[in-house]
């Protein structure tokens, strides 16, 4: 049993103290000691987190430490306290020291003249530059990785391990489609090409990566993004079928139809489910749960003080579609979602293995307040309830995609300011995706206004 499980009544304050200071307190006998109380943590002390996507920000940061300093200063001045820098983009290659996979040589990004290849010619360490610069400004630096991404296909071509090494095709996920089961590399199309999370070779490869990342001196934390299956139709390989049959304890004669019918969509399930459907959801959630537990253990084995966490989408009601139960194992999923969740589903909630969880409260700019999913406030409130104080819960919006890209500037700017209040008072902090959006429209003043108001108006 982990420490924070044993002392659960005090876990929120303890975790926030640990997350914000990112250091343990030790007495003269080198025993870990803590101070806490039951009062709510003030907004001024809650983390304010900004994400830095690798590809979108690559034109500025790939080859310029000066630009990193410039923009981290802007983040600090706006009131952010923590930065998550993406060091394993969707290509699956990396921007940190490791011998496990190649370094990023180029990424595609949108420039005024169109989608273009941005090459990295600098030889200095990308992650170290963020750590050194961020710490000089008093910011905490977390490294984010696209966990189960193995390659990325764009109009510029394919990049990453799955495109570079034909022997790794068996690592790629196989998708259930209306036309049959096909390897994601054979399906074609653009976007991230996922590994199969069930594959033990894939898992060992990724665990070595996070272990190398944890070895970074002075890195404050690690956040796993895309720690999930590709989609609802993933993975239906023979490999995964055999692992599922081991999970069941017997063979499945009519695969995949006794598991899932092609074309099934999360949130729009048939009234009659296949015989093994709920057990299939259990199995997928167990795969991700067990990987997260292993990743935490590997990270903490290298550095017990580093913070470990995940980014997940706040839409829990349909998140089973990507094989993830991010709630606490104390949250009885089947009591609320009996259509798809078995009584055993809650066993594979992994929140108790996390120090911090970033919640994508990705509602529209016209849906800031409310108590339901698909409002920023509701996403945060519901995540807080489901996580049951097992981890620090930090939520907030994506301010550049979906309706955020089409609404008027006045609506968006106001929503950015309001999003701070909606999120920070509903959970344990504020999270914004992505730095590039603030930069493109110079929207820093609006998030600063929201952070300042959240602090100044607090009783």
Tab-separated table of C-alpha atoms in Angstrom:
chain	number	residue	atom	x	y	z
A	1	UNK	CA	0.000	0.000	0.000
A	2	UNK	CA	1.393	3.376	-0.962
A	3	UNK	CA	1.871	6.129	1.603
A	4	UNK	CA	-0.887	8.353	0.329
A	5	UNK	CA	-3.387	5.496	0.416
A	6	UNK	CA	-2.598	4.773	4.038
A	7	UNK	CA	-3.243	8.377	5.091
A	8	UNK	CA	-6.091	9.168	2.734
A	9	UNK	CA	-7.955	11.699	4.948
A	10	UNK	CA	-5.015	14.063	4.584
A	11	UNK	CA	-4.051	13.226	1.027
A	12	UNK	CA	-5.233	16.365	-0.758
A	13	UNK	CA	-3.252	18.826	1.308
A	14	UNK	CA	-0.282	16.473	1.423
A	15	UNK	CA	-0.279	15.936	-2.334
A	16	UNK	CA	-0.679	19.630	-3.068
A	17	UNK	CA	2.189	20.468	-0.742
A	18	UNK	CA	4.330	17.834	-2.428
A	19	UNK	CA	3.277	18.862	-5.933
A	20	UNK	CA	3.814	22.557	-5.388
A	21	UNK	CA	7.141	22.293	-3.577
A	22	UNK	CA	8.206	19.077	-5.286
A	23	UNK	CA	10.328	18.084	-2.344
A	24	UNK	CA	9.890	15.823	0.625
A	25	UNK	CA	10.532	16.916	4.171
A	26	UNK	CA	12.926	14.695	6.115
A	27	UNK	CA	13.918	14.757	9.752
A	28	UNK	CA	17.362	14.090	11.133
A	29	UNK	CA	16.828	10.335	10.932
A	30	UNK	CA	16.062	10.663	7.196
A	31	UNK	CA	12.441	9.665	7.788
A	32	UNK	CA	9.812	11.372	5.659
A	33	UNK	CA	7.617	13.708	7.707
A	34	UNK	CA	4.773	15.973	6.662
A	35	UNK	CA	2.786	18.879	7.998
A	36	UNK	CA	-0.823	19.301	6.972
A	37	UNK	CA	-4.246	20.487	8.003
A	38	UNK	CA	-7.795	20.001	6.792
A	39	UNK	CA	-8.295	23.517	5.401
A	40	UNK	CA	-8.799	24.147	1.703
A	41	UNK	CA	-5.682	25.131	-0.207
A	42	UNK	CA	-5.779	28.786	-1.260
A	43	UNK	CA	-5.919	29.589	-4.966
A	44	UNK	CA	-2.666	31.493	-4.684
A	45	UNK	CA	-0.979	28.228	-3.704
A	46	UNK	CA	-2.675	26.019	-6.285
A	47	UNK	CA	-0.647	24.998	-9.356
A	48	UNK	CA	-1.285	26.842	-12.613
A	49	UNK	CA	-0.037	24.640	-15.422
A	50	UNK	CA	0.626	25.448	-19.085
A	51	UNK	CA	1.346	22.802	-21.740
A	52	UNK	CA	3.970	23.285	-24.469
A	53	UNK	CA	3.239	21.051	-27.467
A	54	UNK	CA	6.411	20.030	-29.274
A	55	UNK	CA	5.304	20.346	-32.900
A	56	UNK	CA	3.198	23.500	-32.620
A	57	UNK	CA	5.957	25.383	-30.792
A	58	UNK	CA	8.858	23.875	-32.739
A	59	UNK	CA	9.373	26.879	-35.043
A	60	UNK	CA	10.165	28.967	-31.956
A	61	UNK	CA	11.939	26.486	-29.711
A	62	UNK	CA	13.713	23.860	-31.835
A	63	UNK	CA	16.875	25.908	-32.215
A	64	UNK	CA	16.567	28.893	-29.894
A	65	UNK	CA	17.173	29.029	-26.164
A	66	UNK	CA	16.469	32.745	-26.388
A	67	UNK	CA	12.897	32.064	-27.514
A	68	UNK	CA	12.426	29.546	-24.703
A	69	UNK	CA	13.473	32.205	-22.190
A	70	UNK	CA	11.245	34.812	-23.846
A	71	UNK	CA	8.103	32.678	-23.675
A	72	UNK	CA	8.707	31.166	-20.251
A	73	UNK	CA	9.022	34.721	-18.960
A	74	UNK	CA	5.589	35.440	-20.432
A	75	UNK	CA	4.186	32.336	-18.732
A	76	UNK	CA	5.663	33.379	-15.406
A	77	UNK	CA	4.337	36.930	-15.741
A	78	UNK	CA	0.859	35.588	-16.545
A	79	UNK	CA	0.835	33.657	-13.260
A	80	UNK	CA	1.682	30.122	-14.347
A	81	UNK	CA	3.722	28.097	-11.885
A	82	UNK	CA	4.300	24.838	-13.806
A	83	UNK	CA	5.216	24.059	-17.413
A	84	UNK	CA	4.691	20.695	-19.118
A	85	UNK	CA	7.081	20.516	-22.055
A	86	UNK	CA	6.320	17.850	-24.644
A	87	UNK	CA	9.524	15.874	-25.233
A	88	UNK	CA	8.070	12.886	-27.075
A	89	UNK	CA	5.749	14.182	-29.795
A	90	UNK	CA	3.392	12.020	-31.822
A	91	UNK	CA	6.257	10.802	-34.019
A	92	UNK	CA	7.440	8.778	-31.032
A	93	UNK	CA	10.987	10.103	-31.307
A	94	UNK	CA	12.340	12.177	-28.437
A	95	UNK	CA	13.770	15.487	-27.279
A	96	UNK	CA	15.655	14.133	-24.278
A	97	UNK	CA	18.682	11.940	-23.642
A	98	UNK	CA	18.125	8.223	-24.250
A	99	UNK	CA	19.646	5.427	-26.306
A	100	UNK	CA	16.281	3.683	-26.699
A	101	UNK	CA	14.969	5.625	-29.710
A	102	UNK	CA	16.089	8.338	-32.135
A	103	UNK	CA	16.157	12.046	-31.453
A	104	UNK	CA	13.640	14.249	-33.241
A	105	UNK	CA	15.190	15.572	-36.444
A	106	UNK	CA	12.171	17.466	-37.764
A	107	UNK	CA	8.527	18.106	-37.027
A	108	UNK	CA	5.699	19.504	-39.108
A	109	UNK	CA	4.205	22.809	-38.004
A	110	UNK	CA	1.895	25.440	-39.408
A	111	UNK	CA	3.624	28.569	-40.660
A	112	UNK	CA	2.048	31.539	-42.478
A	113	UNK	CA	3.023	29.910	-45.795
A	114	UNK	CA	1.416	26.590	-44.818
A	115	UNK	CA	2.284	23.277	-43.198
A	116	UNK	CA	6.062	23.063	-43.205
A	117	UNK	CA	8.967	20.915	-42.065
A	118	UNK	CA	10.879	22.428	-39.146
A	119	UNK	CA	14.320	20.908	-38.791
A	120	UNK	CA	16.262	20.782	-35.548
A	121	UNK	CA	19.916	21.611	-36.130
A	122	UNK	CA	20.814	22.585	-32.562
A	123	UNK	CA	22.882	20.119	-30.547
A	124	UNK	CA	22.035	21.372	-27.045
A	125	UNK	CA	19.668	19.307	-24.928
A	126	UNK	CA	16.087	20.456	-25.475
A	127	UNK	CA	14.693	19.281	-22.122
A	128	UNK	CA	17.697	20.592	-20.180
A	129	UNK	CA	17.149	24.003	-21.736
A	130	UNK	CA	13.596	24.109	-20.401
A	131	UNK	CA	14.674	22.866	-16.966
A	132	UNK	CA	17.482	25.391	-16.611
A	133	UNK	CA	15.500	28.306	-18.006
A	134	UNK	CA	12.324	27.457	-16.115
A	135	UNK	CA	14.100	27.032	-12.811
A	136	UNK	CA	15.906	30.328	-13.271
A	137	UNK	CA	12.453	31.932	-13.377
A	138	UNK	CA	11.040	29.967	-10.450
A	139	UNK	CA	8.912	27.675	-12.641
A	140	UNK	CA	8.559	23.926	-12.130
A	141	UNK	CA	9.253	21.875	-15.257
A	142	UNK	CA	7.470	18.640	-16.093
A	143	UNK	CA	8.236	16.483	-19.126
A	144	UNK	CA	5.266	15.256	-21.140
A	145	UNK	CA	5.355	12.290	-23.509
A	146	UNK	CA	2.943	10.864	-26.084
A	147	UNK	CA	3.128	7.419	-24.559
A	148	UNK	CA	1.709	4.880	-27.004
A	149	UNK	CA	2.452	6.886	-30.151
A	150	UNK	CA	4.875	5.105	-32.447
A	151	UNK	CA	4.862	7.333	-35.503
A	152	UNK	CA	3.067	10.168	-37.222
A	153	UNK	CA	1.845	10.485	-40.803
A	154	UNK	CA	1.392	13.898	-42.398
A	155	UNK	CA	1.490	15.490	-45.838
A	156	UNK	CA	5.245	15.819	-45.263
A	157	UNK	CA	5.633	12.051	-44.928
A	158	UNK	CA	5.785	9.492	-42.163
A	159	UNK	CA	8.140	9.937	-39.224
A	160	UNK	CA	8.960	7.741	-36.248
A	161	UNK	CA	9.924	4.203	-35.327
A	162	UNK	CA	6.950	2.522	-37.014
A	163	UNK	CA	7.877	4.142	-40.322
A	164	UNK	CA	11.611	3.713	-39.901
A	165	UNK	CA	11.821	0.067	-38.800
A	166	UNK	CA	9.737	-2.470	-40.723
A	167	UNK	CA	10.458	-5.131	-38.098
A	168	UNK	CA	8.343	-3.165	-35.613
A	169	UNK	CA	5.137	-3.459	-37.623
A	170	UNK	CA	3.942	-6.112	-35.164
A	171	UNK	CA	4.101	-3.410	-32.472
A	172	UNK	CA	1.536	-1.288	-34.325
A	173	UNK	CA	-2.078	-1.554	-33.261
A	174	UNK	CA	-4.552	-3.530	-35.349
A	175	UNK	CA	-7.931	-1.912	-35.812
A	176	UNK	CA	-11.399	-3.396	-36.071
A	177	UNK	CA	-13.052	-1.783	-39.094
A	178	UNK	CA	-16.111	-2.436	-41.227
A	179	UNK	CA	-13.697	-3.954	-43.758
A	180	UNK	CA	-12.040	-6.260	-41.269
A	181	UNK	CA	-9.068	-6.129	-38.905
A	182	UNK	CA	-6.180	-4.128	-40.363
A	183	UNK	CA	-2.848	-2.840	-39.126
A	184	UNK	CA	-2.910	0.920	-38.568
A	185	UNK	CA	0.050	1.274	-40.950
A	186	UNK	CA	-1.958	-0.403	-43.702
A	187	UNK	CA	-5.003	1.743	-43.058
A	188	UNK	CA	-3.152	4.819	-44.223
A	189	UNK	CA	-4.333	8.319	-43.517
A	190	UNK	CA	-2.710	11.042	-41.466
A	191	UNK	CA	-2.261	11.348	-37.735
A	192	UNK	CA	-0.594	9.478	-34.926
A	193	UNK	CA	0.067	5.780	-35.473
A	194	UNK	CA	-0.321	3.945	-32.183
A	195	UNK	CA	1.491	1.016	-30.703
A	196	UNK	CA	-0.540	-1.874	-29.292
A	197	UNK	CA	-0.542	-1.248	-25.507
A	198	UNK	CA	-1.043	-4.977	-24.841
A	199	UNK	CA	2.260	-5.887	-26.467
A	200	UNK	CA	4.846	-6.613	-23.765
A	201	UNK	CA	7.755	-5.598	-26.008
A	202	UNK	CA	6.090	-2.219	-26.507
A	203	UNK	CA	5.597	-1.825	-22.785
A	204	UNK	CA	9.218	-2.688	-21.982
A	205	UNK	CA	10.425	-0.234	-24.630
A	206	UNK	CA	8.312	2.563	-23.133
A	207	UNK	CA	9.212	1.729	-19.549
A	208	UNK	CA	12.879	2.137	-20.409
A	209	UNK	CA	12.067	5.512	-21.944
A	210	UNK	CA	10.326	6.818	-18.819
A	211	UNK	CA	13.146	5.454	-16.684
A	212	UNK	CA	15.674	7.445	-18.737
A	213	UNK	CA	13.467	10.494	-18.422
A	214	UNK	CA	13.283	10.118	-14.647
A	215	UNK	CA	17.091	10.164	-14.523
A	216	UNK	CA	17.140	13.818	-15.599
A	217	UNK	CA	18.713	15.878	-12.873
A	218	UNK	CA	16.344	18.556	-11.530
A	219	UNK	CA	13.323	17.444	-13.591
A	220	UNK	CA	10.280	18.100	-11.413
A	221	UNK	CA	7.785	15.668	-12.878
A	222	UNK	CA	6.647	13.400	-15.703
A	223	UNK	CA	3.222	13.449	-17.363
A	224	UNK	CA	2.085	10.610	-19.621
A	225	UNK	CA	-0.212	11.727	-22.428
A	226	UNK	CA	-1.875	9.271	-24.825
A	227	UNK	CA	-1.471	6.537	-22.230
A	228	UNK	CA	-4.311	4.700	-23.898
A	229	UNK	CA	-5.509	2.594	-26.796
A	230	UNK	CA	-5.813	4.290	-30.164
A	231	UNK	CA	-9.598	4.111	-30.395
A	232	UNK	CA	-12.564	1.864	-29.600
A	233	UNK	CA	-11.558	-0.475	-32.406
A	234	UNK	CA	-8.085	-1.056	-30.950
A	235	UNK	CA	-6.508	-3.569	-30.465
A	236	UNK	CA	-7.850	-6.667	-32.267
A	237	UNK	CA	-4.625	-8.432	-33.207
A	238	UNK	CA	-4.100	-12.159	-32.701
A	239	UNK	CA	-1.641	-11.195	-29.976
A	240	UNK	CA	-4.281	-9.273	-28.033
A	241	UNK	CA	-6.895	-11.968	-28.643
A	242	UNK	CA	-4.598	-14.525	-26.982
A	243	UNK	CA	-3.970	-12.205	-24.024
A	244	UNK	CA	-7.713	-11.611	-23.622
A	245	UNK	CA	-8.344	-15.340	-23.623
A	246	UNK	CA	-5.753	-15.697	-20.865
A	247	UNK	CA	-7.641	-13.013	-18.953
A	248	UNK	CA	-10.929	-14.912	-19.398
A	249	UNK	CA	-9.419	-18.326	-18.763
A	250	UNK	CA	-10.848	-19.819	-21.950
A	251	UNK	CA	-10.951	-19.281	-25.704
A	252	UNK	CA	-13.350	-17.006	-27.586
A	253	UNK	CA	-14.791	-18.967	-30.480
A	254	UNK	CA	-16.448	-16.087	-32.300
A	255	UNK	CA	-13.854	-13.312	-32.284
A	256	UNK	CA	-14.318	-10.386	-32.638
A	257	UNK	CA	-18.138	-10.430	-32.750
A	258	UNK	CA	-18.502	-11.932	-29.254
A	259	UNK	CA	-16.372	-9.016	-28.042
A	260	UNK	CA	-17.475	-6.085	-30.180
A	261	UNK	CA	-19.302	-5.625	-33.461
A	262	UNK	CA	-17.509	-3.468	-36.043
A	263	UNK	CA	-18.812	0.082	-36.085
A	264	UNK	CA	-19.737	0.204	-32.386
A	265	UNK	CA	-19.306	3.724	-30.999
A	266	UNK	CA	-18.705	4.811	-27.384
A	267	UNK	CA	-21.784	6.563	-26.069
A	268	UNK	CA	-23.994	4.903	-28.657
A	269	UNK	CA	-23.965	1.260	-27.633
A	270	UNK	CA	-26.487	-1.301	-28.899
A	271	UNK	CA	-29.209	-2.384	-26.490
A	272	UNK	CA	-27.890	-5.948	-26.608
A	273	UNK	CA	-24.156	-6.194	-26.004
A	274	UNK	CA	-21.889	-9.035	-27.142
A	275	UNK	CA	-21.362	-11.723	-24.527
A	276	UNK	CA	-17.828	-10.649	-23.600
A	277	UNK	CA	-18.193	-6.898	-24.152
A	278	UNK	CA	-17.960	-5.814	-20.519
A	279	UNK	CA	-15.106	-8.189	-19.842
A	280	UNK	CA	-13.324	-6.777	-22.881
A	281	UNK	CA	-13.601	-3.292	-21.338
A	282	UNK	CA	-12.260	-4.688	-18.056
A	283	UNK	CA	-9.341	-6.282	-19.861
A	284	UNK	CA	-8.397	-3.103	-21.705
A	285	UNK	CA	-8.641	-1.030	-18.520
A	286	UNK	CA	-6.465	-3.595	-16.721
A	287	UNK	CA	-3.808	-3.366	-19.434
A	288	UNK	CA	-3.537	0.401	-19.014
A	289	UNK	CA	-3.810	0.217	-15.206
A	290	UNK	CA	-0.977	-2.302	-14.993
A	291	UNK	CA	1.207	-0.300	-17.354
A	292	UNK	CA	0.683	2.866	-15.313
A	293	UNK	CA	1.547	1.027	-12.128
A	294	UNK	CA	4.729	-0.302	-13.730
A	295	UNK	CA	5.644	3.113	-15.117
A	296	UNK	CA	5.227	4.708	-11.713
A	297	UNK	CA	7.404	2.060	-10.097
A	298	UNK	CA	10.129	2.503	-12.707
A	299	UNK	CA	10.080	6.291	-12.339
A	300	UNK	CA	10.104	6.237	-8.545
A	301	UNK	CA	12.826	3.596	-8.595
A	302	UNK	CA	15.086	6.120	-10.307
A	303	UNK	CA	13.925	9.203	-8.384
A	304	UNK	CA	11.445	8.785	-5.500
A	305	UNK	CA	10.883	12.551	-5.299
A	306	UNK	CA	9.882	13.158	-8.910
A	307	UNK	CA	6.164	13.706	-9.490
A	308	UNK	CA	4.361	11.171	-11.677
A	309	UNK	CA	1.065	11.742	-13.432
A	310	UNK	CA	-1.079	11.647	-16.549
A	311	UNK	CA	-3.121	13.807	-18.848
A	312	UNK	CA	-6.609	12.418	-19.577
A	313	UNK	CA	-9.735	13.760	-21.209
A	314	UNK	CA	-12.428	14.713	-18.714
A	315	UNK	CA	-15.201	12.909	-20.641
A	316	UNK	CA	-15.209	9.854	-18.355
A	317	UNK	CA	-18.660	8.725	-19.510
A	318	UNK	CA	-17.173	7.668	-22.868
A	319	UNK	CA	-13.475	7.351	-22.000
A	320	UNK	CA	-13.860	3.584	-21.851
A	321	UNK	CA	-13.604	3.907	-25.634
A	322	UNK	CA	-9.830	4.270	-25.325
A	323	UNK	CA	-9.453	1.634	-22.626
A	324	UNK	CA	-8.816	3.859	-19.632
A	325	UNK	CA	-10.372	3.974	-16.179
A	326	UNK	CA	-8.746	7.063	-14.691
A	327	UNK	CA	-10.966	7.144	-11.606
A	328	UNK	CA	-10.056	6.017	-8.125
A	329	UNK	CA	-10.527	2.285	-7.463
A	330	UNK	CA	-12.853	3.512	-4.720
A	331	UNK	CA	-15.194	4.954	-7.353
A	332	UNK	CA	-17.925	2.418	-8.149
A	333	UNK	CA	-18.194	2.920	-11.901
A	334	UNK	CA	-20.938	0.332	-12.406
A	335	UNK	CA	-23.242	2.172	-10.007
A	336	UNK	CA	-23.332	5.092	-12.445
A	337	UNK	CA	-22.578	3.489	-15.814
A	338	UNK	CA	-24.155	0.066	-15.599
A	339	UNK	CA	-24.747	-0.127	-19.356
A	340	UNK	CA	-21.056	-0.730	-20.028
A	341	UNK	CA	-19.243	-1.120	-16.698
A	342	UNK	CA	-19.118	-4.423	-14.851
A	343	UNK	CA	-18.772	-4.565	-11.090
A	344	UNK	CA	-15.100	-5.397	-11.562
A	345	UNK	CA	-14.395	-2.385	-13.761
A	346	UNK	CA	-13.637	-0.144	-10.793
A	347	UNK	CA	-10.793	-2.487	-9.794
A	348	UNK	CA	-8.771	-1.069	-12.658
A	349	UNK	CA	-9.106	2.588	-11.741
A	350	UNK	CA	-5.546	3.899	-11.598
A	351	UNK	CA	-5.848	7.281	-9.836
A	352	UNK	CA	-4.223	5.867	-6.707
A	353	UNK	CA	-0.997	5.379	-8.690
A	354	UNK	CA	-0.797	9.059	-9.604
A	355	UNK	CA	0.593	12.099	-7.846
A	356	UNK	CA	-1.093	14.501	-10.226
A	357	UNK	CA	-3.731	14.228	-12.944
A	358	UNK	CA	-4.236	16.852	-15.638
A	359	UNK	CA	-7.847	16.864	-16.799
A	360	UNK	CA	-8.700	18.071	-20.271
A	361	UNK	CA	-11.807	20.132	-19.506
A	362	UNK	CA	-12.200	20.720	-23.219
A	363	UNK	CA	-15.614	22.320	-23.412
A	364	UNK	CA	-16.569	25.130	-25.785
A	365	UNK	CA	-15.898	28.776	-24.832
A	366	UNK	CA	-19.655	29.211	-24.414
A	367	UNK	CA	-19.726	26.304	-21.917
A	368	UNK	CA	-17.501	27.549	-19.114
A	369	UNK	CA	-19.838	27.070	-16.141
A	370	UNK	CA	-22.070	24.132	-15.279
A	371	UNK	CA	-22.155	20.898	-13.344
A	372	UNK	CA	-22.221	18.391	-16.215
A	373	UNK	CA	-19.623	17.024	-18.592
A	374	UNK	CA	-18.920	19.311	-21.530
A	375	UNK	CA	-18.620	22.368	-19.352
A	376	UNK	CA	-15.211	23.381	-18.054
A	377	UNK	CA	-16.442	23.615	-14.478
A	378	UNK	CA	-18.414	20.378	-14.721
A	379	UNK	CA	-15.488	18.423	-16.145
A	380	UNK	CA	-13.345	19.551	-13.225
A	381	UNK	CA	-15.983	18.923	-10.557
A	382	UNK	CA	-16.767	15.457	-11.842
A	383	UNK	CA	-13.102	14.508	-12.159
A	384	UNK	CA	-12.506	15.654	-8.600
A	385	UNK	CA	-15.362	13.436	-7.425
A	386	UNK	CA	-14.222	10.379	-9.376
A	387	UNK	CA	-10.581	10.634	-8.328
A	388	UNK	CA	-11.587	10.682	-4.634
A	389	UNK	CA	-8.527	12.558	-3.341
A	390	UNK	CA	-6.134	9.917	-4.650
A	391	UNK	CA	-4.221	12.533	-6.648
A	392	UNK	CA	-3.959	16.267	-7.216
A	393	UNK	CA	-6.596	17.142	-9.855
A	394	UNK	CA	-5.805	20.022	-12.209
A	395	UNK	CA	-8.189	20.859	-15.037
A	396	UNK	CA	-8.688	23.410	-17.749
A	397	UNK	CA	-9.425	24.178	-21.397
A	398	UNK	CA	-7.924	23.723	-24.834
A	399	UNK	CA	-8.220	27.305	-26.041
A	400	UNK	CA	-7.377	26.813	-29.719
A	401	UNK	CA	-9.345	23.913	-31.154
A	402	UNK	CA	-12.984	23.166	-31.902
A	403	UNK	CA	-15.300	26.091	-31.149
A	404	UNK	CA	-12.321	27.975	-29.704
A	405	UNK	CA	-11.074	28.376	-33.264
A	406	UNK	CA	-14.346	29.694	-34.655
A	407	UNK	CA	-15.962	31.878	-31.982
A	408	UNK	CA	-15.347	35.619	-31.934
A	409	UNK	CA	-12.208	36.916	-30.267
A	410	UNK	CA	-14.321	38.710	-27.658
A	411	UNK	CA	-16.069	35.468	-26.669
A	412	UNK	CA	-12.816	33.530	-26.535
A	413	UNK	CA	-10.923	36.151	-24.565
A	414	UNK	CA	-13.686	36.371	-21.975
A	415	UNK	CA	-13.876	32.582	-21.762
A	416	UNK	CA	-10.136	32.312	-21.121
A	417	UNK	CA	-10.473	34.644	-18.152
A	418	UNK	CA	-13.559	32.843	-16.819
A	419	UNK	CA	-12.007	29.405	-17.325
A	420	UNK	CA	-9.522	30.064	-14.533
A	421	UNK	CA	-12.299	30.699	-12.022
A	422	UNK	CA	-14.355	27.738	-13.276
A	423	UNK	CA	-11.481	25.267	-13.045
A	424	UNK	CA	-9.365	26.395	-10.124
A	425	UNK	CA	-12.315	26.539	-7.727
A	426	UNK	CA	-13.686	23.172	-8.879
A	427	UNK	CA	-10.442	21.234	-8.416
A	428	UNK	CA	-6.885	21.624	-7.183
A	429	UNK	CA	-5.422	23.885	-9.835
A	430	UNK	CA	-5.665	25.297	-13.348
A	431	UNK	CA	-4.423	23.787	-16.615
A	432	UNK	CA	-4.257	25.407	-20.053
A	433	UNK	CA	-3.547	23.812	-23.424
A	434	UNK	CA	-1.561	25.146	-25.244
A	435	UNK	CA	1.077	27.871	-25.067
A	436	UNK	CA	0.963	28.258	-28.847
A	437	UNK	CA	-2.623	29.507	-28.711
A	438	UNK	CA	-1.789	32.268	-26.232
A	439	UNK	CA	1.154	33.272	-28.405
A	440	UNK	CA	-0.662	33.371	-31.734
A	441	UNK	CA	-3.300	35.831	-30.581
A	442	UNK	CA	-1.346	37.429	-27.727
A	443	UNK	CA	-3.955	36.230	-25.245
A	444	UNK	CA	-1.605	36.263	-22.265
A	445	UNK	CA	-3.420	39.242	-20.690
A	446	UNK	CA	-6.702	37.328	-20.505
A	447	UNK	CA	-5.310	34.340	-18.651
A	448	UNK	CA	-3.350	36.700	-16.377
A	449	UNK	CA	-6.570	38.537	-15.615
A	450	UNK	CA	-8.255	35.244	-14.713
A	451	UNK	CA	-5.411	34.099	-12.472
A	452	UNK	CA	-5.166	37.490	-10.759
A	453	UNK	CA	-8.933	37.528	-10.137
A	454	UNK	CA	-8.942	33.981	-8.788
A	455	UNK	CA	-6.307	34.980	-6.263
A	456	UNK	CA	-7.590	38.436	-5.337
A	457	UNK	CA	-11.289	37.586	-4.959
A	458	UNK	CA	-10.725	34.560	-2.761
A	459	UNK	CA	-12.113	34.951	0.726
